[in-house]
Amino acid sequence: MRVLVTTSAVNSHLNNLVPVAWALRTAGHEVCVASQPNLAEAIKSSGLTAVSVGDSLAAPRGVSDDSGTPFGLGYDIAETRPEKLTFDYVRGALSAYTSVVCEYMADRTVLRDLVKFAKVWKPDLVIWDAHNYAGPVLARAVGAAHARILPAPDHWGRMRALYQDLAQGETDPGDDPVQTYLSGKLAEFGDAAGEFAEDMVVGQATIDTLPTWLRFPLDIDYRPVRHVPYNGPTVIPSWLRKEPKRPRVCLTLGQTRRALGVPGKAGGEEVSVADVLQGVAALDVEVIATLSAEQLPQGTKIPDNVRLFDFIPLNALLPSCSAIVHYGGMGTVGAAVVHGVPQLGIPGNIWGETDVMTRLEAEGIGLAADGTTLVDQLARLLDDPAFRQGAAQAQKDMLSRPSPSDLVPELEALTAGHHRTSGRVS
């Protein structure tokens, strides 16, 4: 079968998709990955076929403003505090997310180019990154089966379910913002695209590479699969082949924060990278800090126990680490789980990182910190063997899940069932 994978031009999102795309390709299926032109080289470097659609994804203005919410929307789709989740707030969050974030991630030009290509290439299955809804619209426009893949906890599905539940108690709930948004997208492609259906929000199936403890209790067809860390083309430096003389700690802000233009900050409290580096200088550890020049404020003093690199693949670095300090991004969390490394999070404010760290603490895998508690929390993480035991159990649980190759027959069956129901002949 032919499989078209769609993602916005953010490397960490591509990296999350690559192992499943590889599995489909090695099973004999044709696979293309479609995104904006600025991701084309990264796609080709992964060994997959790239299709450029739309214009290059423009650099955003940042991820927060005085509202204290991601992207300056005034709403946070990852909000979990019950007192905040009124009907008006949930409706506003979904409206803002679809009209602003989804349009930024994949605008009308991207969608038109996707459909134009797909009508020629005729994919049987579309796998779409859950961060925008171009994928399911495309699938409906060309009659393909579709499955989404989660790059982060499923706040899309959670907020959708919450909206539907709260709307039942409203005398006049008004327009459904998600249905209105997607119906408008479908209308552009005529009657063949059909009308809005709920599977456009949550997929005909959802590929879930996240740890089980990050899943919300939702009535969604989740297909659990092992997280396989992928960081792009990798050369393992010679110094990584030697045992560290002191406990090694990785410090990273992740690729997503680079892509979203977050320089020199780490965490919801806006802890400066300079403060973090000075904090770890007080410990008898070797720190490997993977920070770009933009993330390192000019004039920052680098302590003697810190080695600074623009980039080192986590999949190569983490096996030698005793702990990792990060902002709560899911690619980093997943890689640390796979390698059984205890985690210290300085939660960011992009996609519910504080909630992620709360759940991670509950599992005994790591701790959360801010600028005032960083040193003490990191020392505790390194000294208490319970965190290593918790991380080892999380690793065991993750590695027991089906591999991407095990998922391929499920995707084949999903596609065959869809085409039998629709009457399409592949």
PDB file of N, CA, C and O in Angstrom, residues 5 21 45 55 66 88 93 96 109 162 227 288 314 323 337 361 366 409 411:
ATOM      1  N   VAL A   5       2.747  10.265   5.013  1.00  0.00           N
ATOM      2  CA  VAL A   5       2.920  10.749   6.377  1.00  0.00           C
ATOM      3  C   VAL A   5       2.983  12.261   6.340  1.00  0.00           C
ATOM      4  O   VAL A   5       3.707  12.835   5.525  1.00  0.00           O
ATOM      5  N   ALA A  21       7.414   5.058  10.127  1.00  0.00           N
ATOM      6  CA  ALA A  21       7.580   5.140   8.670  1.00  0.00           C
ATOM      7  C   ALA A  21       8.598   4.124   8.182  1.00  0.00           C
ATOM      8  O   ALA A  21       8.401   3.471   7.148  1.00  0.00           O
ATOM      9  N   SER A  45      17.439  12.930   4.983  1.00  0.00           N
ATOM     10  CA  SER A  45      18.502  12.374   5.817  1.00  0.00           C
ATOM     11  C   SER A  45      18.039  11.160   6.615  1.00  0.00           C
ATOM     12  O   SER A  45      18.855  10.337   7.026  1.00  0.00           O
ATOM     13  N   ASP A  55       4.594  26.801   1.807  1.00  0.00           N
ATOM     14  CA  ASP A  55       5.780  27.623   1.973  1.00  0.00           C
ATOM     15  C   ASP A  55       6.531  27.186   3.223  1.00  0.00           C
ATOM     16  O   ASP A  55       5.984  26.511   4.088  1.00  0.00           O
ATOM     17  N   ASP A  66       2.327  38.105  27.978  1.00  0.00           N
ATOM     18  CA  ASP A  66       1.878  38.476  29.317  1.00  0.00           C
ATOM     19  C   ASP A  66       0.691  37.649  29.799  1.00  0.00           C
ATOM     20  O   ASP A  66       0.366  37.666  30.991  1.00  0.00           O
ATOM     21  N   ASP A  88     -16.830  27.790  28.839  1.00  0.00           N
ATOM     22  CA  ASP A  88     -16.323  28.900  28.038  1.00  0.00           C
ATOM     23  C   ASP A  88     -14.819  28.781  27.820  1.00  0.00           C
ATOM     24  O   ASP A  88     -14.312  29.092  26.734  1.00  0.00           O
ATOM     25  N   ALA A  93     -10.372  27.586  24.267  1.00  0.00           N
ATOM     26  CA  ALA A  93      -9.086  26.930  24.014  1.00  0.00           C
ATOM     27  C   ALA A  93      -9.097  26.188  22.682  1.00  0.00           C
ATOM     28  O   ALA A  93      -8.138  26.259  21.903  1.00  0.00           O
ATOM     29  N   ALA A  96      -9.180  28.827  19.799  1.00  0.00           N
ATOM     30  CA  ALA A  96      -7.888  29.475  19.606  1.00  0.00           C
ATOM     31  C   ALA A  96      -6.873  28.511  19.012  1.00  0.00           C
ATOM     32  O   ALA A  96      -6.094  28.883  18.124  1.00  0.00           O
ATOM     33  N   THR A 109      -2.341  26.920   2.110  1.00  0.00           N
ATOM     34  CA  THR A 109      -1.443  26.551   1.013  1.00  0.00           C
ATOM     35  C   THR A 109      -0.886  25.145   1.218  1.00  0.00           C
ATOM     36  O   THR A 109      -0.777  24.359   0.267  1.00  0.00           O
ATOM     37  N   LEU A 162     -13.972  16.662  26.865  1.00  0.00           N
ATOM     38  CA  LEU A 162     -14.468  17.559  27.903  1.00  0.00           C
ATOM     39  C   LEU A 162     -15.454  18.563  27.323  1.00  0.00           C
ATOM     40  O   LEU A 162     -16.499  18.855  27.925  1.00  0.00           O
ATOM     41  N   HIS A 227       8.427   3.366  22.114  1.00  0.00           N
ATOM     42  CA  HIS A 227       9.145   4.566  21.670  1.00  0.00           C
ATOM     43  C   HIS A 227      10.538   4.150  21.208  1.00  0.00           C
ATOM     44  O   HIS A 227      11.290   3.506  21.947  1.00  0.00           O
ATOM     45  N   ILE A 288      27.043  17.384  30.572  1.00  0.00           N
ATOM     46  CA  ILE A 288      27.081  17.535  29.118  1.00  0.00           C
ATOM     47  C   ILE A 288      25.865  18.364  28.733  1.00  0.00           C
ATOM     48  O   ILE A 288      24.724  17.903  28.837  1.00  0.00           O
ATOM     49  N   LEU A 314      20.700  12.256  21.839  1.00  0.00           N
ATOM     50  CA  LEU A 314      20.403  11.689  23.156  1.00  0.00           C
ATOM     51  C   LEU A 314      20.529  10.174  23.156  1.00  0.00           C
ATOM     52  O   LEU A 314      20.919   9.575  24.159  1.00  0.00           O
ATOM     53  N   ALA A 323      21.783  10.863  35.101  1.00  0.00           N
ATOM     54  CA  ALA A 323      20.568  11.667  35.199  1.00  0.00           C
ATOM     55  C   ALA A 323      20.502  12.584  33.996  1.00  0.00           C
ATOM     56  O   ALA A 323      21.495  12.822  33.311  1.00  0.00           O
ATOM     57  N   VAL A 337      13.279   7.414  29.207  1.00  0.00           N
ATOM     58  CA  VAL A 337      12.573   6.205  29.644  1.00  0.00           C
ATOM     59  C   VAL A 337      13.182   4.970  28.981  1.00  0.00           C
ATOM     60  O   VAL A 337      13.441   3.952  29.643  1.00  0.00           O
ATOM     61  N   GLU A 361       6.972  12.168  38.547  1.00  0.00           N
ATOM     62  CA  GLU A 361       7.296  12.055  39.973  1.00  0.00           C
ATOM     63  C   GLU A 361       6.474  10.955  40.633  1.00  0.00           C
ATOM     64  O   GLU A 361       6.980  10.188  41.460  1.00  0.00           O
ATOM     65  N   GLY A 366      11.558  10.411  38.588  1.00  0.00           N
ATOM     66  CA  GLY A 366      12.318  11.646  38.613  1.00  0.00           C
ATOM     67  C   GLY A 366      11.680  12.677  39.501  1.00  0.00           C
ATOM     68  O   GLY A 366      10.775  12.382  40.294  1.00  0.00           O
ATOM     69  N   PRO A 409       1.016  -4.750  10.754  1.00  0.00           N
ATOM     70  CA  PRO A 409      -0.194  -5.504  10.400  1.00  0.00           C
ATOM     71  C   PRO A 409      -1.481  -4.829  10.862  1.00  0.00           C
ATOM     72  O   PRO A 409      -2.521  -4.942  10.191  1.00  0.00           O
ATOM     73  N   LEU A 411      -1.978  -1.561  11.014  1.00  0.00           N
ATOM     74  CA  LEU A 411      -2.239  -0.478  10.065  1.00  0.00           C
ATOM     75  C   LEU A 411      -2.714  -1.026   8.720  1.00  0.00           C
ATOM     76  O   LEU A 411      -3.564  -0.415   8.054  1.00  0.00           O
TER      77      LEU A 411
END
